[in-house]
Short mmCIF file of C-alpha atoms and ligand atoms in Angstrom, two decimals:
data_model
loop_
_atom_site.label_atom_id
_atom_site.label_comp_id
_atom_site.label_asym_id
_atom_site.label_seq_id
_atom_site.Cartn_x
_atom_site.Cartn_y
_atom_site.Cartn_z
CA MET A 1 14.07 12.28 -11.03
CA PHE A 2 12.73 13.20 -7.48
CA GLY A 3 10.58 16.13 -6.03
CA LYS A 4 10.79 18.09 -3.03
CA SER A 5 10.98 16.72 0.43
CA ILE A 6 7.17 16.78 0.77
CA PHE A 7 7.13 13.68 -1.70
CA ASN A 8 9.02 10.58 0.17
CA LYS A 9 11.08 9.56 -2.54
CA HIS A 10 10.83 6.13 -1.91
CA ARG A 11 7.28 6.26 -3.35
CA ALA A 12 8.46 6.06 -6.88
CA ARG A 13 10.97 3.90 -8.63
CA LEU A 14 12.17 4.19 -12.27
CA LEU A 15 11.01 1.54 -14.40
CA LYS A 16 12.44 2.12 -17.57
CA ASP A 17 15.55 4.89 -18.50
CA GLY A 18 14.49 6.41 -21.88
CA GLY A 19 17.26 7.98 -24.18
CA LYS A 20 15.23 11.04 -25.57
CA SER A 21 15.30 14.22 -23.85
CA ARG A 22 12.16 16.34 -25.22
CA ARG A 23 10.08 19.40 -23.92
CA GLY A 24 6.72 17.61 -24.23
CA PRO A 25 4.32 17.32 -21.51
CA VAL A 26 4.42 14.90 -18.83
CA ILE A 27 2.00 12.15 -18.81
CA TYR A 28 0.63 10.34 -15.68
CA TRP A 29 -0.87 7.13 -16.84
CA MET A 30 -3.65 6.79 -14.31
CA SER A 31 -5.07 3.33 -13.77
CA ARG A 32 -5.55 1.68 -10.41
CA ASP A 33 -5.77 4.75 -8.67
CA GLN A 34 -8.81 6.28 -10.29
CA ARG A 35 -9.25 9.77 -8.29
CA VAL A 36 -7.83 13.33 -8.14
CA ALA A 37 -7.44 13.83 -4.43
CA ASP A 38 -5.00 12.40 -2.36
CA ASN A 39 -2.92 10.86 -5.36
CA TRP A 40 0.70 10.32 -4.88
CA ALA A 41 1.09 9.35 -8.55
CA LEU A 42 -0.69 12.62 -9.59
CA ILE A 43 1.21 14.60 -7.09
CA TYR A 44 4.70 13.19 -8.13
CA SER A 45 3.39 14.35 -11.96
CA ILE A 46 2.73 17.87 -10.78
CA ILE A 47 5.92 18.16 -8.84
CA ASN A 48 7.69 16.80 -12.12
CA ALA A 49 5.81 18.84 -14.72
CA ASN A 50 6.43 21.92 -12.63
CA GLU A 51 10.43 20.86 -12.28
CA LEU A 52 10.53 20.81 -16.23
CA LYS A 53 8.29 23.39 -16.64
CA VAL A 54 6.43 21.61 -19.16
CA PRO A 55 2.20 20.77 -18.86
CA LEU A 56 0.78 17.56 -17.51
CA VAL A 57 -1.44 15.34 -19.19
CA VAL A 58 -3.51 12.69 -17.50
CA VAL A 59 -4.08 9.59 -19.81
CA PHE A 60 -6.44 6.64 -19.03
CA THR A 61 -6.10 3.56 -21.22
CA LEU A 62 -9.53 1.60 -21.69
CA SER A 63 -8.97 -1.69 -23.09
CA GLU A 64 -11.87 -3.82 -24.50
CA VAL A 65 -10.68 -6.83 -23.46
CA PHE A 66 -9.71 -6.79 -19.73
CA PRO A 67 -10.07 -10.03 -18.32
CA SER A 68 -13.15 -11.08 -16.29
CA THR A 69 -15.07 -7.61 -16.53
CA ASN A 70 -18.54 -6.73 -17.33
CA LEU A 71 -21.21 -3.82 -17.13
CA ARG A 72 -21.13 -4.33 -13.51
CA HIS A 73 -17.25 -3.39 -13.22
CA TYR A 74 -17.09 -1.32 -16.30
CA GLY A 75 -20.40 0.70 -15.25
CA PHE A 76 -18.76 1.62 -11.86
CA MET A 77 -15.79 2.36 -13.24
CA LEU A 78 -16.68 4.75 -16.08
CA LYS A 79 -19.11 6.66 -13.92
CA GLY A 80 -16.13 7.23 -11.60
CA LEU A 81 -14.21 8.26 -14.41
CA THR A 82 -16.64 10.75 -15.58
CA GLU A 83 -16.15 12.50 -12.26
CA VAL A 84 -12.36 12.48 -12.56
CA GLU A 85 -12.73 14.34 -15.77
CA HIS A 86 -14.92 16.59 -14.51
CA LYS A 87 -13.00 17.35 -11.55
CA PHE A 88 -9.63 17.69 -14.05
CA LYS A 89 -11.68 20.17 -16.00
CA GLU A 90 -12.02 22.54 -12.81
CA LEU A 91 -8.51 22.04 -12.17
CA GLY A 92 -7.88 23.13 -15.70
CA MET A 93 -5.78 20.07 -16.42
CA PRO A 94 -6.45 17.77 -19.33
CA PHE A 95 -7.65 14.37 -18.93
CA VAL A 96 -8.02 11.90 -21.82
CA THR A 97 -8.71 8.44 -22.72
CA LEU A 98 -7.06 6.26 -25.15
CA ASN A 99 -9.31 2.96 -26.24
CA GLY A 100 -7.59 -0.20 -27.40
CA ASP A 101 -4.64 -1.94 -26.85
CA PRO A 102 -2.93 0.28 -23.51
CA ALA A 103 0.58 -0.33 -24.61
CA GLU A 104 0.48 0.57 -28.09
CA ARG A 105 -2.00 3.54 -27.72
CA LEU A 106 0.27 4.99 -24.95
CA LEU A 107 3.10 4.56 -27.23
CA GLU A 108 1.53 6.25 -30.28
CA PHE A 109 0.29 9.11 -27.92
CA SER A 110 3.56 9.82 -26.25
CA GLU A 111 5.18 10.26 -29.52
CA GLU A 112 2.22 12.29 -30.92
CA VAL A 113 2.49 14.95 -27.86
CA LYS A 114 6.40 14.35 -27.67
CA ALA A 115 5.97 13.49 -24.22
CA SER A 116 9.00 14.21 -21.91
CA LEU A 117 8.46 11.80 -18.83
CA LEU A 118 5.74 8.98 -18.28
CA ILE A 119 4.57 8.46 -14.80
CA SER A 120 2.23 5.38 -13.95
CA ASP A 121 0.67 4.22 -10.49
CA PHE A 122 1.72 0.68 -9.38
CA ASP A 123 -0.22 -2.58 -9.66
CA PRO A 124 0.89 -5.93 -8.63
CA LEU A 125 -1.20 -7.99 -10.86
CA LEU A 126 0.27 -9.79 -14.06
CA VAL A 127 -2.25 -8.06 -16.46
CA LYS A 128 -0.69 -4.43 -15.81
CA ARG A 129 2.85 -5.83 -15.45
CA SER A 130 2.57 -7.10 -18.66
CA TRP A 131 1.04 -3.96 -20.52
CA LYS A 132 4.12 -1.89 -18.51
CA ALA A 133 6.81 -4.69 -20.14
CA GLN A 134 5.43 -4.49 -23.31
CA LEU A 135 5.20 -0.88 -23.42
CA ASN A 136 8.64 -0.22 -21.76
CA GLN A 137 10.48 -2.26 -24.60
CA GLN A 138 9.65 0.69 -27.29
CA LEU A 139 9.44 3.81 -25.04
CA ALA A 140 11.68 6.45 -25.78
CA ILE A 141 11.42 8.55 -22.60
CA PRO A 142 11.94 7.79 -18.80
CA HIS A 143 8.96 5.83 -17.23
CA TYR A 144 8.46 6.13 -13.36
CA GLU A 145 6.05 4.04 -11.26
CA VAL A 146 4.55 5.42 -7.92
CA ASP A 147 2.64 3.11 -5.30
CA ALA A 148 -0.42 5.31 -5.10
CA HIS A 149 -2.54 2.47 -3.71
CA ASN A 150 -0.54 1.32 -0.30
CA VAL A 151 0.54 3.25 2.53
CA VAL A 152 3.98 1.98 2.32
CA PRO A 153 5.19 1.33 -1.11
CA CYS A 154 4.99 -2.58 -1.85
CA TRP A 155 8.23 -2.98 -3.11
CA TYR A 156 9.93 -0.80 -0.35
CA VAL A 157 8.25 -2.55 2.78
CA SER A 158 9.54 -6.03 1.61
CA PRO A 159 12.14 -7.48 -1.08
CA LYS A 160 10.45 -10.74 -0.68
CA GLN A 161 7.10 -12.72 -0.49
CA GLU A 162 5.91 -12.28 3.74
CA PHE A 163 4.82 -15.42 5.20
CA GLY A 164 1.94 -14.09 7.08
CA ALA A 165 0.45 -10.89 8.84
CA TYR A 166 3.13 -11.65 11.51
CA THR A 167 6.10 -10.94 9.40
CA ILE A 168 4.68 -8.20 7.47
CA ARG A 169 3.39 -6.13 10.48
CA PRO A 170 6.31 -5.03 11.88
CA LYS A 171 7.96 -4.22 8.57
CA ILE A 172 4.88 -1.85 7.61
CA LYS A 173 5.15 -0.39 11.38
CA LYS A 174 8.48 0.49 11.07
CA HIS A 175 7.94 2.83 7.98
CA LEU A 176 4.31 4.29 9.20
CA SER A 177 5.52 7.80 10.84
CA SER A 178 7.68 8.35 7.11
CA PHE A 179 4.51 7.41 4.62
CA LEU A 180 1.34 7.78 6.67
CA THR A 181 1.57 11.70 6.36
CA GLU A 182 -1.12 14.11 5.07
CA PHE A 183 -1.31 14.94 1.52
CA PRO A 184 0.39 18.16 0.12
CA ILE A 185 -1.96 20.40 -2.45
CA ILE A 186 0.37 21.37 -5.37
CA GLU A 187 -0.82 23.70 -8.09
CA LEU A 188 0.17 22.68 -11.61
CA LYS A 189 1.90 25.86 -12.98
CA ASN A 190 2.03 25.13 -16.78
CA LYS A 191 -2.05 24.36 -17.74
CA GLU A 192 -1.61 24.33 -21.54
CA ARG A 193 -3.94 22.51 -23.17
CA VAL A 194 -3.36 18.92 -24.90
CA SER A 195 -6.14 18.90 -27.29
CA LYS A 196 -7.50 15.57 -27.48
CA SER A 197 -11.28 14.55 -25.97
CA ILE A 198 -12.89 11.66 -24.43
CA ASN A 199 -15.15 9.74 -26.72
CA TRP A 200 -17.67 8.41 -23.99
CA HIS A 201 -19.96 7.22 -27.02
CA ASP A 202 -17.44 4.54 -28.35
CA VAL A 203 -16.47 3.29 -24.70
CA ASN A 204 -20.05 3.28 -23.58
CA SER A 205 -21.18 1.15 -26.94
CA TRP A 206 -18.36 -1.47 -26.17
CA PHE A 207 -19.96 -2.41 -23.04
CA LYS A 208 -23.71 -3.05 -24.10
CA THR A 209 -22.31 -6.56 -25.29
CA ALA A 210 -20.95 -7.45 -22.08
CA SER A 211 -24.15 -6.83 -20.03
CA GLU A 212 -24.94 -10.73 -18.68
CA VAL A 213 -23.84 -9.48 -14.98
CA LYS A 214 -26.17 -6.25 -14.10
CA PRO A 215 -24.90 -2.92 -12.53
CA VAL A 216 -25.97 -3.04 -8.66
CA LYS A 217 -28.51 -0.83 -7.38
CA GLY A 218 -27.36 1.43 -4.56
CA VAL A 219 -23.79 1.55 -5.01
CA VAL A 220 -23.04 4.83 -6.02
CA PRO A 221 -19.50 4.96 -7.88
CA GLY A 222 -16.62 7.83 -7.42
CA GLU A 223 -14.55 9.85 -5.28
CA LYS A 224 -17.60 11.75 -3.82
CA ALA A 225 -19.70 8.55 -2.83
CA ALA A 226 -16.48 7.06 -1.48
CA HIS A 227 -16.06 9.83 0.88
CA GLU A 228 -19.49 9.68 2.35
CA VAL A 229 -19.44 5.79 2.58
CA LEU A 230 -16.20 6.45 4.76
CA ASP A 231 -17.72 9.14 6.88
CA GLU A 232 -20.96 7.02 7.55
CA PHE A 233 -18.65 3.85 8.56
CA ILE A 234 -16.82 6.42 11.02
CA GLN A 235 -19.92 8.06 12.67
CA ALA A 236 -22.00 4.92 12.65
CA LYS A 237 -19.95 1.73 12.51
CA LEU A 238 -16.33 2.31 13.69
CA ASN A 239 -17.36 2.34 17.24
CA GLY A 240 -18.09 -1.57 17.89
CA TYR A 241 -16.13 -2.58 14.44
CA VAL A 242 -14.11 -5.15 16.46
CA GLU A 243 -16.75 -6.91 18.20
CA LYS A 244 -19.58 -6.70 15.04
CA ARG A 245 -17.81 -6.98 11.42
CA ASN A 246 -17.68 -10.82 11.64
CA ASP A 247 -21.59 -11.07 12.03
CA PRO A 248 -22.83 -11.07 8.33
CA THR A 249 -26.39 -10.11 9.84
CA LEU A 250 -25.41 -7.03 10.99
CA GLU A 251 -23.45 -5.12 8.23
CA TRP A 252 -21.00 -3.87 10.16
CA GLN A 253 -18.43 -3.88 7.98
CA SER A 254 -16.89 -0.51 6.24
CA ASN A 255 -18.02 -1.33 2.75
CA LEU A 256 -15.08 0.45 1.28
CA SER A 257 -13.77 -2.35 -0.65
CA PRO A 258 -15.23 -1.42 -4.21
CA TYR A 259 -14.01 2.23 -3.65
CA LEU A 260 -10.35 1.22 -2.40
CA HIS A 261 -10.11 -1.35 -5.38
CA TYR A 262 -10.94 1.18 -8.05
CA GLY A 263 -8.67 3.63 -6.15
CA HIS A 264 -11.94 6.22 -5.98
CA ILE A 265 -10.76 6.79 -2.41
CA SER A 266 -7.00 6.49 -1.14
CA ALA A 267 -6.31 3.87 1.82
CA GLN A 268 -4.05 6.53 3.09
CA ARG A 269 -6.69 8.96 3.73
CA VAL A 270 -9.24 6.48 5.18
CA ALA A 271 -6.30 5.63 7.89
CA ILE A 272 -5.90 9.17 8.39
CA GLU A 273 -9.54 10.14 9.19
CA VAL A 274 -9.85 6.86 11.02
CA LEU A 275 -7.12 7.84 13.30
CA LYS A 276 -8.69 11.24 13.86
CA ALA A 277 -12.18 9.63 15.02
CA PRO A 278 -13.29 9.73 18.37
CA ALA A 279 -13.91 6.09 18.45
CA PRO A 280 -12.57 3.20 20.99
CA GLU A 281 -8.56 2.66 20.17
CA VAL A 282 -9.32 -1.16 20.01
CA ASP A 283 -11.73 -0.56 17.09
CA LYS A 284 -9.54 1.74 15.28
CA GLN A 285 -6.79 -0.55 15.41
CA ALA A 286 -8.69 -3.71 14.49
CA PHE A 287 -9.98 -1.62 11.28
CA LEU A 288 -6.32 -0.49 10.19
CA GLU A 289 -4.59 -4.09 10.65
CA GLU A 290 -7.27 -5.04 7.82
CA LEU A 291 -7.12 -1.49 5.88
CA ILE A 292 -3.13 -1.44 6.16
CA VAL A 293 -1.83 -4.94 7.13
CA ARG A 294 -4.07 -7.66 5.80
CA ARG A 295 -4.52 -5.27 2.49
CA GLU A 296 -0.70 -4.61 2.01
CA LEU A 297 0.21 -8.38 2.53
CA SER A 298 -2.44 -9.09 -0.33
CA ASP A 299 -0.33 -6.78 -2.76
CA ASN A 300 2.88 -8.24 -1.17
CA PHE A 301 1.63 -11.89 -2.28
CA CYS A 302 0.38 -11.13 -6.02
CA TYR A 303 3.64 -8.71 -6.48
CA TYR A 304 6.36 -11.44 -5.16
CA ASN A 305 4.34 -14.51 -6.59
CA PRO A 306 3.35 -15.01 -10.19
CA ASN A 307 1.24 -17.92 -9.35
CA TYR A 308 -1.22 -16.09 -7.24
CA SER A 309 -4.16 -17.32 -8.39
CA ARG A 310 -3.13 -20.77 -8.71
CA PHE A 311 -2.40 -24.26 -7.03
CA ALA A 312 1.65 -23.40 -7.89
CA GLY A 313 1.39 -20.78 -5.36
CA PHE A 314 0.38 -22.32 -2.20
CA PRO A 315 2.97 -23.09 0.25
CA ASP A 316 4.61 -26.53 0.27
CA TRP A 317 3.00 -27.94 3.31
CA ALA A 318 -0.16 -26.86 1.62
CA LYS A 319 0.74 -28.61 -1.76
CA GLU A 320 1.56 -31.74 -0.01
CA THR A 321 -1.32 -31.97 2.21
CA HIS A 322 -3.66 -31.42 -1.01
CA ARG A 323 -1.25 -34.43 -2.61
CA ILE A 324 -2.29 -36.87 0.12
CA HIS A 325 -5.99 -35.71 0.22
CA ARG A 326 -6.58 -35.07 -3.55
CA PHE A 327 -8.45 -38.31 -4.06
CA ASP A 328 -10.73 -38.26 -0.73
CA VAL A 329 -14.35 -39.05 -1.50
CA ARG A 330 -16.72 -35.89 -1.57
CA ASP A 331 -19.83 -36.36 -0.08
CA TYR A 332 -21.26 -33.51 -2.84
CA LEU A 333 -20.06 -32.52 -6.09
CA TYR A 334 -21.30 -29.82 -7.87
CA THR A 335 -20.44 -27.86 -11.42
CA LEU A 336 -19.78 -24.24 -11.94
CA GLU A 337 -23.06 -23.83 -12.97
CA GLU A 338 -24.46 -25.10 -10.25
CA PHE A 339 -22.44 -23.19 -7.92
CA GLU A 340 -23.13 -19.99 -10.20
CA ILE A 341 -27.04 -20.41 -9.83
CA ALA A 342 -26.72 -21.23 -6.18
CA HIS A 343 -28.03 -24.97 -6.50
CA THR A 344 -26.43 -26.72 -3.58
CA HIS A 345 -27.61 -28.36 -0.51
CA ASP A 346 -26.71 -25.78 1.67
CA PRO A 347 -28.88 -23.13 2.13
CA LEU A 348 -25.93 -21.02 3.82
CA TRP A 349 -24.07 -21.27 1.09
CA ASN A 350 -26.68 -20.46 -1.43
CA ALA A 351 -27.38 -17.27 0.58
CA ALA A 352 -23.83 -16.42 0.29
CA GLN A 353 -23.62 -16.83 -3.66
CA LEU A 354 -26.94 -14.82 -3.62
CA GLN A 355 -25.72 -12.23 -1.82
CA LEU A 356 -22.71 -11.86 -4.05
CA VAL A 357 -24.91 -11.94 -6.98
CA ASN A 358 -27.43 -9.53 -6.11
CA THR A 359 -25.27 -7.18 -4.06
CA GLY A 360 -22.12 -7.33 -5.69
CA LYS A 361 -20.22 -7.93 -2.37
CA MET A 362 -20.47 -10.76 -0.09
CA HIS A 363 -19.94 -10.37 3.69
CA GLY A 364 -16.30 -10.75 4.66
CA TYR A 365 -16.86 -13.46 6.99
CA MET A 366 -19.12 -15.88 4.69
CA ARG A 367 -16.37 -15.06 1.84
CA MET A 368 -14.28 -17.84 3.90
CA TYR A 369 -17.20 -20.26 4.36
CA TRP A 370 -17.90 -19.62 0.75
CA ALA A 371 -14.25 -20.62 -0.74
CA LYS A 372 -13.83 -23.11 1.76
CA LYS A 373 -17.15 -25.21 0.72
CA ILE A 374 -15.88 -24.93 -3.01
CA LEU A 375 -12.92 -26.77 -2.27
CA GLU A 376 -15.01 -29.41 -0.12
CA TRP A 377 -17.50 -29.86 -3.10
CA THR A 378 -15.12 -29.81 -6.09
CA THR A 379 -13.33 -32.68 -7.88
CA CYS A 380 -9.66 -31.12 -6.86
CA PRO A 381 -8.09 -27.92 -5.31
CA GLU A 382 -7.11 -26.65 -9.06
CA GLU A 383 -10.65 -27.10 -10.15
CA ALA A 384 -11.97 -25.20 -6.46
CA MET A 385 -9.60 -22.17 -7.26
CA ARG A 386 -10.73 -21.86 -10.74
CA PHE A 387 -14.43 -21.85 -9.84
CA ALA A 388 -13.81 -19.30 -6.66
CA ILE A 389 -11.77 -16.89 -8.81
CA TYR A 390 -14.10 -17.10 -11.36
CA LEU A 391 -17.45 -16.19 -9.31
CA ASN A 392 -15.52 -13.71 -7.32
CA ASP A 393 -13.95 -11.86 -10.27
CA LYS A 394 -17.44 -11.84 -12.10
CA TYR A 395 -19.82 -10.92 -9.42
CA SER A 396 -17.65 -9.03 -6.93
CA LEU A 397 -17.61 -5.20 -7.57
CA ASP A 398 -14.14 -5.32 -5.64
CA GLY A 399 -13.18 -8.46 -7.33
CA ARG A 400 -10.25 -8.78 -9.72
CA ASP A 401 -8.37 -7.44 -6.74
CA PRO A 402 -5.05 -8.75 -4.91
CA ASN A 403 -7.17 -9.10 -1.79
CA GLY A 404 -9.52 -11.59 -3.95
CA TYR A 405 -6.31 -13.67 -5.28
CA THR A 406 -4.98 -13.79 -1.79
CA GLY A 407 -8.29 -14.46 0.04
CA ILE A 408 -9.10 -17.12 -2.24
CA ALA A 409 -5.59 -18.73 -1.79
CA TRP A 410 -6.13 -18.21 1.90
CA SER A 411 -9.04 -20.29 2.02
CA ILE A 412 -7.89 -22.97 -0.49
CA GLY A 413 -4.63 -23.30 -0.11
CA GLY A 414 -3.39 -21.93 3.37
CA VAL A 415 -1.46 -19.26 2.15
CA HIS A 416 -0.58 -16.99 5.13
CA ASP A 417 -1.93 -19.56 7.15
CA ARG A 418 -0.83 -22.50 9.18
CA ALA A 419 -1.34 -26.32 9.18
CA TRP A 420 -4.70 -27.07 11.13
CA PRO A 421 -5.49 -30.66 12.57
CA GLU A 422 -5.89 -33.16 9.64
CA ARG A 423 -9.02 -33.83 8.24
CA PRO A 424 -10.65 -35.48 4.66
CA ILE A 425 -10.53 -33.51 1.80
CA PHE A 426 -8.90 -30.22 3.10
CA GLY A 427 -6.07 -32.07 5.11
CA LYS A 428 -4.19 -29.75 6.98
CA ILE A 429 -5.90 -26.74 5.50
CA ARG A 430 -8.30 -24.80 7.97
CA TYR A 431 -11.71 -26.42 7.81
CA MET A 432 -15.15 -24.09 8.42
CA ASN A 433 -18.53 -25.53 8.69
CA PHE A 434 -22.52 -24.88 8.91
CA GLU A 435 -22.26 -25.51 13.02
CA GLY A 436 -19.32 -23.56 13.65
CA CYS A 437 -21.06 -20.49 11.79
CA ARG A 438 -24.40 -21.10 13.95
CA ARG A 439 -22.31 -20.78 16.75
CA LYS A 440 -21.13 -17.66 15.56
CA PHE A 441 -24.06 -15.80 14.47
CA ASP A 442 -28.03 -16.13 13.34
CA VAL A 443 -27.50 -18.35 10.36
CA ASP A 444 -31.34 -18.17 9.70
CA LYS A 445 -31.37 -14.81 9.66
CA TYR A 446 -28.86 -14.35 7.12
CA ILE A 447 -30.41 -16.66 4.86
CA LYS A 448 -33.65 -15.06 5.24
CA MET A 449 -32.11 -11.92 4.45
CA ASN A 450 -30.47 -13.35 1.08
CA ILE A 451 -32.83 -15.86 0.03
CA GLY A 452 -36.20 -14.64 1.49
C1 FAD B 1 -12.54 -15.98 -0.37
C2 FAD B 1 -12.20 -14.41 -0.21
C3 FAD B 1 -12.40 -13.51 -1.14
C4 FAD B 1 -12.38 -12.41 -0.92
N1 FAD B 1 -12.17 -11.59 -2.20
C5 FAD B 1 -12.06 -10.31 -2.00
C6 FAD B 1 -11.96 -9.22 -2.97
O1 FAD B 1 -12.44 -9.48 -4.46
N2 FAD B 1 -11.75 -8.12 -2.96
C7 FAD B 1 -11.58 -7.23 -1.82
O2 FAD B 1 -11.09 -6.36 -1.64
N3 FAD B 1 -11.65 -8.12 -0.79
C8 FAD B 1 -11.63 -9.55 -0.75
N4 FAD B 1 -11.33 -10.29 0.08
C9 FAD B 1 -11.26 -9.77 1.38
C10 FAD B 1 -12.11 -9.14 2.32
O3 FAD B 1 -13.37 -10.03 2.79
C11 FAD B 1 -12.69 -7.93 1.92
O4 FAD B 1 -11.86 -7.07 1.61
C12 FAD B 1 -13.60 -7.09 2.93
O5 FAD B 1 -14.75 -8.20 3.27
C13 FAD B 1 -14.34 -5.99 2.33
O6 FAD B 1 -15.46 -5.62 2.79
P1 FAD B 1 -15.23 -4.04 3.53
O7 FAD B 1 -14.66 -2.77 2.45
O8 FAD B 1 -16.76 -3.75 3.82
O9 FAD B 1 -14.33 -4.60 4.70
P2 FAD B 1 -13.71 -4.13 6.08
O10 FAD B 1 -13.71 -4.74 7.20
O11 FAD B 1 -14.45 -2.43 6.26
O12 FAD B 1 -12.26 -3.62 5.79
C14 FAD B 1 -11.83 -2.33 5.01
C15 FAD B 1 -10.61 -2.64 4.49
O13 FAD B 1 -9.40 -3.49 4.70
C16 FAD B 1 -9.18 -4.46 3.51
N5 FAD B 1 -9.49 -5.86 4.02
C17 FAD B 1 -10.63 -6.28 5.14
N6 FAD B 1 -10.30 -7.60 5.23
C18 FAD B 1 -9.13 -8.35 4.61
C19 FAD B 1 -8.51 -9.13 4.37
N7 FAD B 1 -8.79 -10.32 4.96
N8 FAD B 1 -7.63 -9.24 3.48
C20 FAD B 1 -6.92 -8.18 3.01
N9 FAD B 1 -7.80 -6.85 3.09
C21 FAD B 1 -8.68 -6.82 3.84
C22 FAD B 1 -10.22 -4.25 2.39
O14 FAD B 1 -9.30 -3.46 1.60
C23 FAD B 1 -11.29 -3.57 2.97
O15 FAD B 1 -12.07 -2.76 2.13
C24 FAD B 1 -11.65 -11.57 0.10
C25 FAD B 1 -11.39 -12.74 1.50
C26 FAD B 1 -11.76 -13.91 1.05
C27 FAD B 1 -11.74 -15.16 2.47
#
C-alpha cells in the first residue's frame, strides 16, 4: 500500500503481509526515530490512516532489558520521549508506551485495538530485527517498514555490503535528487482517541537500578535542543569545518551524533539546512560526506553483515593479517577494568577515555586512536573488539549505533579501509601513534582539558 506521490514509495517496504482485514487504527511503532517533525515513518503512517479513513496511534515499546543501556542512555531517551508525547498531545494524536517484551506487547496491543496496519521505522541492528522477526511470526495484519533514518533507504541504495565509501558514494549520489526533498506536512483526518495513558512512574522506577553511569550534564535531549545544536553549528562552526574538525582541542564538530542516534533530529533535515547555509562549499561538502556517505555506509555494513560487532565480520585480508600477528609480543597489556578507569601508561589515551566517561562523547579523531590502542594493548583482536564495544556502548551517548560498530571494526578490523605497510601486532591494519597525534594537534592541551 503506497501513499501519494509526495512520499517516495521506495522509502517503505512490506515486511509481512497480513491476512486480516480490519477497520481499527494504523499503528506507527516508533523506535529508532524518536521525533514528530521530519519523520518519514510518521508521514507514511498518516497517509495510510487517511486513505483507510481510520485513526492513527503511535506506540513506543520500552524494554527493561535493552542491551548495554544505563541511566545515561535511558535518561536522555525518556526526556526526549516526554517532549514527543507533549507534541503529539498538541497535534491531537495518541501516543502510548508499552512496557515489557516489545514483540509480545505490540502483538497484544494490535489485537486489543483491532489495528488495521502496522508501520515501523527501519533499524539495521540485530536486536531490533529480532523483535520484528518475532512479532511477524504471529502478526495478523500487514507490517510495513520505513527507513526514516537515512536519506536514501538502506536496502534501496545497495543490495549488498559495500567495500567502502568509494563504492557507496556514487550509489547514494545517484539517488539524492529523488530522496533529498523537503518534508510534506500532512494533517491526520481521523483524530479519534485510543485510550491508553503512559505510566512514566513505572518506567522511571526501572532505571533507578541501572544508575551506575550518570547522565551527562549540559547535553539537553529532545527535538528542540537538537535543532538548537544544529543552528549553533551552522552559525558558528560549519565555516571552517574541513580544517578544524580533526583537532580535538577545538571541538569543531557538530555534536549532533546523540540526537541523530535517538532520532531527535532527521539527518535529512540537517542536510537540507546545511545546503541552504551561506558557508563555503568545501565545508558543506566535507560535512555532508560524514553525515550522509559515512553514516549510511555504517548502516549498510551492519545491515548486510550480521557479524558487525565481531572478528568474523572483518574482511579476509584483515583476518589473515591478524592470524599472522596474533601472537606478537605486546609491550603493554591491560584489563578491561584498567582501561575503564583510564589507568594506562599513555596520558593521551587516558584523556580520551576520561572525555568519554565524563562528557558522554569522545572527539571523533581521538576515537580512532583510542580504539587502535585497545588493539595494541590487549591479548587478541577479539578481546579488543569486546573491550572497545563495551566501553563505547556503556559511556557514549551516541553508542549502540551502527556508526560505533563500524568505526570500531574500521579501527581494529580494517573494515572499509585498505591494507597498510606491515608492522607488529597491527599487521596490515592502519596504525596510529602518539607522535603522529602530536604532529596534528596540541596533545598537551587536550590532555589538560580532560585530565586537568
Ligand atoms: C572507534 C570509533 C567509534 C565510534 N563510535 C561512534 C558511535 O558510537 N556513534 C556514532 O554516532 N559515531 C561513532 N563514530 C563515528 C564518529 O566518530 C562520530 O559519528 C562523530 O565523531 C560524532 O560527532 P559529531 O556528531 O560531532 O560529528 P560531526 O563531525 O559533526 O559529523 C556529523 C555526523 O556525521 C556522521 N559521522 C561523522 N563521522 C562519521 C564516521 N566516521 N562514520 C560514520 N558517521 C560519521 C555522524 O552521524 C555525525 O553525527 C565512531 C568512530 C570511531 C573511529
